[in-house]
Tab-separated table of C-alpha atoms and ligand atoms in Angstrom:
chain	number	residue	atom	x	y	z
U	19	UNK	CA	0.063	0.162	-0.393
U	20	UNK	CA	1.001	3.668	-0.593
U	21	UNK	CA	0.755	6.440	1.649
U	22	UNK	CA	-2.230	7.752	-0.135
U	23	UNK	CA	-4.525	4.722	0.919
U	24	UNK	CA	-6.430	5.195	3.851
U	25	UNK	CA	-6.652	2.055	6.323
U	26	UNK	CA	-10.359	1.582	7.929
U	27	UNK	CA	-11.978	-1.000	9.504
U	28	UNK	CA	-14.975	-1.086	7.406
U	29	UNK	CA	-15.967	0.202	4.067
U	30	UNK	CA	-19.770	1.172	3.366
U	31	UNK	CA	-20.395	1.357	-0.167
U	32	UNK	CA	-23.876	3.560	-0.873
U	33	UNK	CA	-25.633	6.094	0.984
U	34	UNK	CA	-29.017	5.516	0.562
U	35	UNK	CA	-31.339	4.189	2.648
U	36	UNK	CA	-29.421	1.276	3.360
U	37	UNK	CA	-25.734	2.264	3.051
U	38	UNK	CA	-27.213	5.351	5.835
U	39	UNK	CA	-28.768	2.669	8.322
U	40	UNK	CA	-25.445	0.908	8.230
U	41	UNK	CA	-23.424	3.980	8.841
U	42	UNK	CA	-26.129	5.108	12.129
U	43	UNK	CA	-24.998	1.405	13.678
U	44	UNK	CA	-21.660	1.613	12.924
U	45	UNK	CA	-20.995	5.224	14.524
U	46	UNK	CA	-23.154	4.008	17.234
U	47	UNK	CA	-20.921	0.880	18.198
U	48	UNK	CA	-17.977	3.225	18.574
U	49	UNK	CA	-16.464	3.691	15.375
U	50	UNK	CA	-15.530	6.831	14.414
U	51	UNK	CA	-16.132	8.033	10.568
U	52	UNK	CA	-13.407	8.551	8.093
U	53	UNK	CA	-11.191	6.141	10.652
U	54	UNK	CA	-12.965	3.672	11.901
U	55	UNK	CA	-15.387	3.259	8.757
U	56	UNK	CA	-16.138	5.084	5.911
U	57	UNK	CA	-18.989	5.779	3.662
U	58	UNK	CA	-18.630	6.059	-0.270
U	59	UNK	CA	-21.491	7.077	-2.730
U	60	UNK	CA	-20.794	8.017	-6.230
U	61	UNK	CA	-23.386	10.365	-6.357
U	62	UNK	CA	-22.736	14.346	-6.107
U	63	UNK	CA	-25.773	14.652	-3.555
U	64	UNK	CA	-27.438	12.938	-1.022
U	65	UNK	CA	-30.508	11.272	-1.820
U	66	UNK	CA	-29.287	7.776	-3.112
U	67	UNK	CA	-32.039	6.069	-5.744
U	68	UNK	CA	-34.765	8.689	-4.848
U	69	UNK	CA	-32.974	11.811	-6.318
U	70	UNK	CA	-33.193	9.937	-9.847
U	71	UNK	CA	-37.529	9.363	-9.005
U	72	UNK	CA	-39.411	10.682	-12.044
U	73	UNK	CA	-41.254	13.845	-11.123
U	74	UNK	CA	-44.981	12.569	-10.810
U	75	UNK	CA	-43.870	10.159	-7.723
U	76	UNK	CA	-45.154	12.279	-5.225
U	77	UNK	CA	-45.115	11.259	-1.012
U	78	UNK	CA	-48.667	10.367	-2.026
U	79	UNK	CA	-47.687	8.413	-4.795
U	80	UNK	CA	-44.955	6.115	-3.408
U	81	UNK	CA	-45.617	3.000	-1.602
U	82	UNK	CA	-44.098	4.639	1.367
U	83	UNK	CA	-40.708	5.606	3.017
U	84	UNK	CA	-39.819	4.338	6.139
U	85	UNK	CA	-37.902	6.351	8.949
U	86	UNK	CA	-34.477	5.777	9.392
U	87	UNK	CA	-33.136	5.240	12.501
U	88	UNK	CA	-33.021	8.419	15.376
U	89	UNK	CA	-35.011	11.024	12.855
U	90	UNK	CA	-38.374	10.975	11.833
U	91	UNK	CA	-38.938	11.653	7.904
U	92	UNK	CA	-42.281	14.078	9.216
U	93	UNK	CA	-39.755	16.190	11.199
U	94	UNK	CA	-37.830	16.801	8.375
U	95	UNK	CA	-40.675	17.135	5.971
U	96	UNK	CA	-44.239	18.149	7.398
U	97	UNK	CA	-46.736	15.612	6.200
U	98	UNK	CA	-49.083	18.356	4.491
U	99	UNK	CA	-46.283	18.502	1.814
U	100	UNK	CA	-47.781	15.100	0.477
U	101	UNK	CA	-47.744	16.544	-2.957
U	102	UNK	CA	-43.846	17.262	-2.990
U	103	UNK	CA	-41.416	15.157	-5.452
U	104	UNK	CA	-40.676	12.279	-3.666
U	105	UNK	CA	-36.749	13.215	-5.564
U	106	UNK	CA	-36.702	16.147	-3.516
U	107	UNK	CA	-38.475	15.292	-0.115
U	108	UNK	CA	-36.293	12.272	0.439
U	109	UNK	CA	-32.821	12.888	-0.380
U	110	UNK	CA	-33.680	16.643	1.614
U	111	UNK	CA	-34.642	14.024	4.694
U	112	UNK	CA	-31.160	11.834	3.927
U	113	UNK	CA	-29.629	15.189	3.699
U	114	UNK	CA	-30.966	16.074	7.461
U	115	UNK	CA	-30.147	12.586	8.800
U	116	UNK	CA	-26.202	12.644	7.470
U	117	UNK	CA	-25.909	15.588	9.006
U	118	UNK	CA	-27.634	14.997	12.325
U	119	UNK	CA	-25.137	12.350	13.095
U	120	UNK	CA	-22.560	13.925	11.878
U	121	UNK	CA	-21.871	10.799	9.165
U	122	UNK	CA	-19.344	12.486	6.746
U	123	UNK	CA	-20.478	10.450	3.621
U	124	UNK	CA	-17.099	10.763	1.225
U	125	UNK	CA	-18.835	12.025	-2.273
U	126	UNK	CA	-18.822	11.721	-5.387
U	127	UNK	CA	-16.334	8.514	-4.925
U	128	UNK	CA	-16.836	5.808	-7.183
U	129	UNK	CA	-15.921	2.403	-6.285
U	130	UNK	CA	-14.702	0.600	-9.009
U	131	UNK	CA	-13.574	-2.672	-8.184
U	132	UNK	CA	-12.847	-4.692	-4.460
U	133	UNK	CA	-10.585	-7.340	-4.516
U	134	UNK	CA	-8.415	-8.979	-1.819
U	135	UNK	CA	-10.232	-10.109	1.267
U	136	UNK	CA	-6.907	-12.367	3.058
U	137	UNK	CA	-6.711	-9.997	5.477
U	138	UNK	CA	-8.084	-6.618	4.193
U	139	UNK	CA	-10.413	-5.781	0.750
U	140	UNK	CA	-8.893	-3.430	-1.177
U	141	UNK	CA	-11.287	-1.258	-2.516
U	142	UNK	CA	-10.266	0.749	-5.305
U	143	UNK	CA	-12.122	4.128	-6.178
U	144	UNK	CA	-11.556	7.134	-8.412
U	145	UNK	CA	-10.353	8.978	-5.706
U	146	UNK	CA	-7.983	6.387	-4.142
U	147	UNK	CA	-7.808	2.999	-2.279
U	148	UNK	CA	-9.223	2.178	0.557
U	149	UNK	CA	-8.009	-1.026	2.568
U	150	UNK	CA	-11.261	-2.721	4.938
U	151	UNK	CA	-11.191	-5.293	7.314
U	152	UNK	CA	-14.866	-5.570	6.321
U	153	UNK	CA	-17.809	-4.451	3.670
U	154	UNK	CA	-20.654	-3.058	3.387
U	155	UNK	CA	-21.998	-3.193	0.292
U	156	UNK	CA	-25.375	-0.780	-0.129
U	157	UNK	CA	-25.456	-0.238	-3.806
U	158	UNK	CA	-28.944	-0.624	-4.639
U	159	UNK	CA	-30.107	-1.469	-8.023
U	160	UNK	CA	-30.294	2.097	-9.900
U	161	UNK	CA	-27.668	1.528	-11.732
U	162	UNK	CA	-28.677	-1.993	-13.289
U	163	UNK	CA	-31.619	-1.685	-15.930
U	164	UNK	CA	-32.957	-4.863	-16.433
U	165	UNK	CA	-34.014	-5.104	-20.273
U	166	UNK	CA	-35.028	-9.060	-21.310
U	167	UNK	CA	-33.688	-10.468	-24.716
U	168	UNK	CA	-35.759	-10.989	-27.617
U	169	UNK	CA	-34.515	-12.368	-30.860
U	170	UNK	CA	-34.081	-9.091	-33.072
U	171	UNK	CA	-34.021	-6.359	-30.498
U	172	UNK	CA	-31.091	-5.105	-31.964
U	173	UNK	CA	-33.214	-4.668	-35.277
U	174	UNK	CA	-35.994	-2.285	-33.950
U	175	UNK	CA	-36.202	1.331	-35.677
U	176	UNK	CA	-37.774	2.915	-33.185
U	177	UNK	CA	-37.189	3.769	-29.422
U	178	UNK	CA	-36.490	1.778	-26.619
U	179	UNK	CA	-36.230	3.318	-23.373
U	180	UNK	CA	-36.265	1.637	-19.586
U	181	UNK	CA	-38.237	2.675	-16.512
U	182	UNK	CA	-34.908	4.057	-15.496
U	183	UNK	CA	-35.052	6.980	-18.355
U	184	UNK	CA	-38.688	8.156	-17.670
U	185	UNK	CA	-38.910	11.845	-16.874
U	186	UNK	CA	-42.458	12.811	-17.820
U	187	UNK	CA	-45.042	11.385	-20.672
U	188	UNK	CA	-44.405	14.383	-23.138
U	189	UNK	CA	-41.775	12.308	-25.127
U	190	UNK	CA	-44.129	9.699	-25.651
U	191	UNK	CA	-47.084	11.887	-26.998
U	192	UNK	CA	-48.152	10.735	-30.117
U	193	UNK	CA	-45.912	8.065	-30.738
U	194	UNK	CA	-47.459	4.297	-30.150
U	195	UNK	CA	-45.857	2.662	-27.352
U	196	UNK	CA	-45.721	-1.131	-26.263
U	197	UNK	CA	-45.041	-1.421	-22.344
U	198	UNK	CA	-43.472	-4.588	-21.118
U	199	UNK	CA	-43.580	-5.532	-17.816
U	200	UNK	CA	-45.937	-6.447	-14.933
U	201	UNK	CA	-44.968	-4.428	-11.979
U	202	UNK	CA	-46.001	-1.256	-9.740
U	203	UNK	CA	-43.669	0.904	-12.178
U	204	UNK	CA	-45.350	-0.458	-15.338
U	205	UNK	CA	-49.049	0.175	-13.936
U	206	UNK	CA	-48.526	3.787	-13.000
U	207	UNK	CA	-46.491	4.327	-16.077
U	208	UNK	CA	-49.126	2.941	-18.296
U	209	UNK	CA	-51.355	5.291	-16.668
U	210	UNK	CA	-49.544	8.300	-17.090
U	211	UNK	CA	-48.288	7.564	-21.017
U	212	UNK	CA	-51.967	6.512	-22.468
U	213	UNK	CA	-53.126	9.836	-21.485
U	214	UNK	CA	-51.082	11.331	-24.283
U	215	UNK	CA	-50.290	8.207	-26.603
U	216	UNK	CA	-51.753	4.872	-27.617
U	217	UNK	CA	-50.381	2.057	-25.617
U	218	UNK	CA	-50.443	-1.836	-25.408
U	219	UNK	CA	-49.505	-3.254	-22.234
U	220	UNK	CA	-47.536	-6.726	-23.003
U	221	UNK	CA	-47.090	-8.828	-19.485
U	222	UNK	CA	-45.077	-12.662	-19.468
U	223	UNK	CA	-47.989	-13.924	-17.171
U	224	UNK	CA	-51.350	-12.797	-16.238
U	225	UNK	CA	-50.917	-9.303	-13.505
U	226	UNK	CA	-52.057	-9.869	-10.073
U	227	UNK	CA	-54.167	-6.983	-8.898
U	228	UNK	CA	-54.943	-6.642	-5.278
U	229	UNK	CA	-57.674	-5.014	-4.134
U	230	UNK	CA	-57.147	-4.860	-0.517
U	231	UNK	CA	-55.291	-2.009	1.740
U	232	UNK	CA	-51.752	-3.167	1.549
U	233	UNK	CA	-51.570	-6.252	4.016
U	234	UNK	CA	-48.502	-6.598	6.049
U	235	UNK	CA	-48.783	-10.447	6.261
U	236	UNK	CA	-48.979	-10.330	2.805
U	237	UNK	CA	-45.791	-8.315	2.887
U	238	UNK	CA	-44.073	-10.416	5.579
U	239	UNK	CA	-44.320	-13.496	3.110
U	240	UNK	CA	-42.967	-11.960	-0.192
U	241	UNK	CA	-39.739	-10.937	2.035
U	242	UNK	CA	-39.688	-14.153	3.498
U	243	UNK	CA	-40.212	-16.170	-0.020
U	244	UNK	CA	-36.791	-13.844	-1.333
U	245	UNK	CA	-35.036	-14.823	1.677
U	246	UNK	CA	-35.391	-18.408	0.949
U	247	UNK	CA	-33.906	-17.921	-2.128
U	248	UNK	CA	-31.201	-16.243	-1.147
U	249	UNK	CA	-30.543	-18.296	1.422
U	250	UNK	CA	-30.416	-21.076	-1.192
U	251	UNK	CA	-28.356	-19.148	-3.338
U	252	UNK	CA	-30.628	-18.279	-5.897
U	253	UNK	CA	-31.168	-14.775	-7.248
U	254	UNK	CA	-33.573	-12.932	-5.551
U	255	UNK	CA	-36.403	-12.599	-7.945
U	256	UNK	CA	-39.212	-10.608	-7.594
U	257	UNK	CA	-41.500	-9.288	-4.632
U	258	UNK	CA	-44.747	-8.071	-6.490
U	259	UNK	CA	-45.263	-11.463	-7.962
U	260	UNK	CA	-46.008	-12.298	-4.411
U	261	UNK	CA	-47.902	-9.065	-3.056
U	262	UNK	CA	-49.244	-8.194	-6.637
U	263	UNK	CA	-50.505	-4.593	-7.440
U	264	UNK	CA	-52.468	-2.486	-5.621
U	265	UNK	CA	-55.126	-1.352	-7.061
U	266	UNK	CA	-55.299	2.314	-6.565
U	267	UNK	CA	-57.399	5.324	-7.644
U	268	UNK	CA	-55.169	5.711	-10.450
U	269	UNK	CA	-55.378	1.651	-11.356
U	270	UNK	CA	-59.218	1.980	-11.287
U	271	UNK	CA	-59.148	5.077	-13.435
U	272	UNK	CA	-57.047	3.252	-16.123
U	273	UNK	CA	-58.937	0.008	-15.782
U	274	UNK	CA	-61.354	1.997	-17.101
U	275	UNK	CA	-60.532	3.349	-20.037
U	276	UNK	CA	-59.527	0.070	-20.984
U	277	UNK	CA	-55.536	0.279	-20.851
U	278	UNK	CA	-54.698	-1.914	-18.735
U	279	UNK	CA	-56.091	-4.919	-20.771
U	280	UNK	CA	-52.586	-6.470	-21.326
U	281	UNK	CA	-51.583	-8.927	-23.727
U	282	UNK	CA	-48.787	-11.981	-23.529
U	283	UNK	CA	-45.300	-11.402	-24.176
U	284	UNK	CA	-44.250	-11.322	-27.627
U	285	UNK	CA	-42.384	-13.910	-29.394
U	286	UNK	CA	-39.801	-11.666	-31.103
U	287	UNK	CA	-38.724	-8.202	-32.321
U	288	UNK	CA	-38.880	-6.799	-35.558
U	289	UNK	CA	-37.768	-3.243	-37.115
U	290	UNK	CA	-41.294	-1.878	-36.978
U	291	UNK	CA	-42.920	-3.375	-34.140
U	292	UNK	CA	-43.276	-6.886	-32.309
U	293	UNK	CA	-44.541	-10.259	-33.576
U	294	UNK	CA	-46.466	-12.847	-31.509
U	295	UNK	CA	-46.397	-16.689	-31.735
U	296	UNK	CA	-49.641	-16.771	-33.590
U	297	UNK	CA	-47.885	-14.262	-36.170
U	298	UNK	CA	-50.071	-11.043	-34.964
U	299	UNK	CA	-47.655	-8.323	-35.424
U	300	UNK	CA	-47.926	-4.868	-33.810
U	301	UNK	CA	-46.238	-1.916	-35.013
U	302	UNK	CA	-44.737	0.401	-32.357
U	303	UNK	CA	-43.111	3.464	-32.414
U	304	UNK	CA	-41.160	3.006	-29.009
U	305	UNK	CA	-40.658	-0.220	-26.473
U	306	UNK	CA	-40.932	0.693	-23.362
U	307	UNK	CA	-39.050	-1.499	-20.832
U	308	UNK	CA	-40.791	-1.326	-17.277
U	309	UNK	CA	-38.618	-4.471	-16.587
U	310	UNK	CA	-37.015	-3.509	-13.396
U	311	UNK	CA	-33.859	-3.363	-12.057
U	312	UNK	CA	-30.699	-6.128	-10.797
U	313	UNK	CA	-28.492	-5.410	-7.940
U	314	UNK	CA	-25.128	-3.441	-8.931
U	315	UNK	CA	-22.781	-5.957	-7.907
U	316	UNK	CA	-20.203	-5.553	-10.752
U	317	UNK	CA	-17.533	-4.239	-8.900
U	318	UNK	CA	-17.338	-7.384	-6.521
U	319	UNK	CA	-16.900	-9.421	-9.385
U	320	UNK	CA	-12.985	-10.331	-8.259
U	321	UNK	CA	-14.335	-11.745	-5.004
U	322	UNK	CA	-16.111	-14.691	-6.713
U	323	UNK	CA	-19.335	-14.573	-4.539
U	324	UNK	CA	-21.776	-16.182	-7.241
U	325	UNK	CA	-21.998	-19.625	-7.055
U	326	UNK	CA	-23.827	-22.461	-8.978
U	327	UNK	CA	-27.484	-21.062	-8.547
U	328	UNK	CA	-26.566	-18.031	-10.266
U	329	UNK	CA	-26.937	-16.021	-7.055
U	330	UNK	CA	-25.194	-15.302	-3.947
U	331	UNK	CA	-25.733	-17.692	-1.087
U	332	UNK	CA	-26.468	-15.625	1.953
U	333	UNK	CA	-26.957	-16.516	6.017
U	334	UNK	CA	-26.960	-14.811	9.116
U	335	UNK	CA	-29.638	-13.281	11.319
U	336	UNK	CA	-31.671	-11.314	8.170
U	337	UNK	CA	-29.901	-12.970	5.387
U	338	UNK	CA	-27.635	-10.078	4.510
U	339	UNK	CA	-24.053	-12.047	5.037
U	340	UNK	CA	-22.419	-13.691	2.630
U	341	UNK	CA	-21.912	-17.115	3.271
U	342	UNK	CA	-19.122	-17.940	1.433
U	343	UNK	CA	-17.173	-14.686	2.870
U	344	UNK	CA	-19.097	-13.116	6.124
U	345	UNK	CA	-16.814	-10.321	6.647
U	346	UNK	CA	-18.787	-8.957	3.451
U	347	UNK	CA	-22.553	-7.994	4.084
U	348	UNK	CA	-24.623	-7.148	1.137
U	349	UNK	CA	-27.829	-4.803	2.159
U	350	UNK	CA	-30.815	-3.480	0.436
U	351	UNK	CA	-30.543	-7.128	-1.575
U	352	UNK	CA	-32.955	-9.203	-1.807
U	353	UNK	CA	-35.304	-9.728	1.661
U	354	UNK	CA	-34.075	-6.472	2.288
U	355	UNK	CA	-34.542	-4.379	-0.931
U	356	UNK	CA	-36.918	-1.871	0.528
U	357	UNK	CA	-36.694	1.221	2.659
U	358	UNK	CA	-37.730	-0.952	5.775
U	359	UNK	CA	-36.119	-3.852	5.099
U	360	UNK	CA	-32.466	-1.676	4.197
U	361	UNK	CA	-33.273	-0.277	7.906
U	362	UNK	CA	-32.907	-3.502	9.891
U	363	UNK	CA	-30.228	-4.910	7.360
U	364	UNK	CA	-28.074	-2.074	8.378
U	365	UNK	CA	-28.495	-2.809	11.876
U	366	UNK	CA	-27.930	-6.299	11.521
U	367	UNK	CA	-25.001	-6.191	9.205
U	368	UNK	CA	-23.199	-4.226	11.475
U	369	UNK	CA	-23.778	-6.530	14.609
U	370	UNK	CA	-22.779	-9.574	12.567
U	371	UNK	CA	-19.968	-7.939	10.544
U	372	UNK	CA	-18.026	-6.141	13.689
U	373	UNK	CA	-18.694	-9.657	15.602
U	374	UNK	CA	-16.368	-11.383	12.678
U	375	UNK	CA	-13.690	-8.580	12.722
U	376	UNK	CA	-10.783	-8.910	15.816
U	377	UNK	CA	-10.868	-6.448	18.125
U	378	UNK	CA	-13.380	-4.128	16.562
U	379	UNK	CA	-15.907	-4.560	18.456
U	380	UNK	CA	-15.736	-2.337	21.353
S	420	FAD	P1	-30.180	3.083	-3.458
S	420	FAD	O1	-30.993	4.193	-2.784
S	420	FAD	O2	-29.984	2.483	-4.696
S	420	FAD	O3	-28.750	3.877	-2.581
S	420	FAD	C1	-27.228	3.310	-3.816
S	420	FAD	C2	-26.025	4.161	-3.664
S	420	FAD	O4	-25.342	3.757	-3.701
S	420	FAD	C3	-26.845	5.623	-4.751
S	420	FAD	O5	-26.644	6.433	-3.903
S	420	FAD	C4	-25.622	5.401	-5.550
S	420	FAD	O6	-24.790	6.565	-6.175
S	420	FAD	C5	-24.533	4.211	-4.865
S	420	FAD	N1	-23.256	3.667	-5.789
S	420	FAD	C6	-23.970	3.113	-6.252
S	420	FAD	N2	-23.039	1.866	-6.711
S	420	FAD	C7	-21.425	2.588	-6.564
S	420	FAD	C8	-20.640	2.632	-6.683
S	420	FAD	N3	-19.985	1.527	-7.147
S	420	FAD	N4	-19.936	3.257	-5.899
S	420	FAD	C9	-20.065	4.212	-4.924
S	420	FAD	N5	-21.443	4.472	-4.948
S	420	FAD	C10	-22.554	3.353	-5.538
S	420	FAD	N6	-39.348	1.139	-1.128
S	420	FAD	C11	-40.173	1.951	-0.237
S	420	FAD	O7	-39.644	0.912	0.806
S	420	FAD	N7	-41.235	2.249	-0.651
S	420	FAD	C12	-40.768	2.873	-1.965
S	420	FAD	O8	-41.940	3.765	-2.162
S	420	FAD	C13	-40.112	2.242	-2.889
S	420	FAD	N8	-40.574	3.084	-4.319
S	420	FAD	C14	-39.751	3.091	-5.124
S	420	FAD	C15	-40.024	3.332	-6.525
S	420	FAD	C16	-39.201	3.025	-7.933
S	420	FAD	C17	-39.569	3.813	-8.735
S	420	FAD	C18	-37.867	2.031	-7.417
S	420	FAD	C19	-37.326	1.890	-8.513
S	420	FAD	C20	-38.218	1.570	-6.163
S	420	FAD	C21	-38.749	1.682	-5.065
S	420	FAD	N9	-38.338	1.337	-3.869
S	420	FAD	C22	-39.000	1.539	-2.486
S	420	FAD	C23	-37.513	0.537	-3.803
S	420	FAD	C24	-36.447	1.706	-2.969
S	420	FAD	O9	-35.398	2.019	-3.781
S	420	FAD	C25	-35.626	0.616	-1.895
S	420	FAD	O10	-36.378	0.076	-1.078
S	420	FAD	C26	-34.119	1.431	-1.363
S	420	FAD	O11	-34.580	2.980	-1.350
S	420	FAD	C27	-33.386	1.726	-2.121
S	420	FAD	O12	-32.307	1.803	-0.743
S	420	FAD	P2	-30.710	1.013	-1.077
S	420	FAD	O13	-29.919	2.185	-0.201
S	420	FAD	O14	-30.434	0.284	-1.422
S	420	FAD	O15	-30.297	1.836	-2.753
């Protein structure tokens, strides 16, 4: 190591809900920011993925953002501001949290690769190298939009967009759009786009709508299912397939306008549209992939965490600990990929990680 390298006990990568929760508990355990632990985030500003949410996502239309430990959301963003953009409100909240607990997040610092791990991990960034005894990865999914492969996908002459690219419905105006995907984002965005252009909704399987208000028991079951998958080394999979799409006012309205009559997956993509197995063709100007995200974990590739099941086998109380490498925790991953899950995962990861690093636990 050269003199510019930093030695720390724990590196936290990412300062979204998950990374901030971990930072809080590291601080609470007696480690000093920028000495015992460091939080690195590649964004210019606080907010995690929330700073990129599209403008129509307001505090009213999001599922809900759980309070981080020690600071109420409503103390930073008054509840009467429910029409405020989530992309403003949540970053404001995270910023207040970082300040209140003096977490000193280092940004913008982008981690390119993590290797080693005998004694210490070598965490390479665009601002130098950190040597850490333990690693908490909290990099979310926003950097890794997922688009499924279809034959002919490269021949399409129109535009292809992903949820990540969405800003407002305006750029779809007058352009026939095929919306692919069966999740909440797909439904919310079809509602918006179908007001300015014609749309066709395509989903692989029949979407499941849930008429009743959110049932915590159903939520727990969904999380348990994902947890079971990652403990067996499988990729996490989707939670919505278990909980269903909540039938909101917006969904009712979209339904009554007929825009939620879905078609099954097409067989191939052609230069001017898509074709189903039975030969039916539909012209399209835009294919809009609302097909979700995968975990941003490419920088961890040298650690060889992936197993034969195609996923990473997880262990520990909340399945945040990598079974093959107990000094690596993944939070905001799999069962903890929600704001409430991220809170709990941060706490569990810190407790377990510090217990595995000799002489750190005060
Ligand atoms: P993120 O918020 O994505 O934070 C990850 C951070 O890591 C980012 O700041 C990023 O810049 C940084 N990073 C990534 N890679 C690197 C790197 N290599 N080096 C350095 N830094 C890096 N959940 C809810 O609970 N309620 C909701 O209402 C809700 N609505 C959602 C709506 C949409 C459209 C989407 C896509 C998700 C929604 N979720 C919701 C899920 C939500 O995003 C997560 O629960 C949670 O906010 C993710 O937090 P995180 O800390 O894991 O990741």
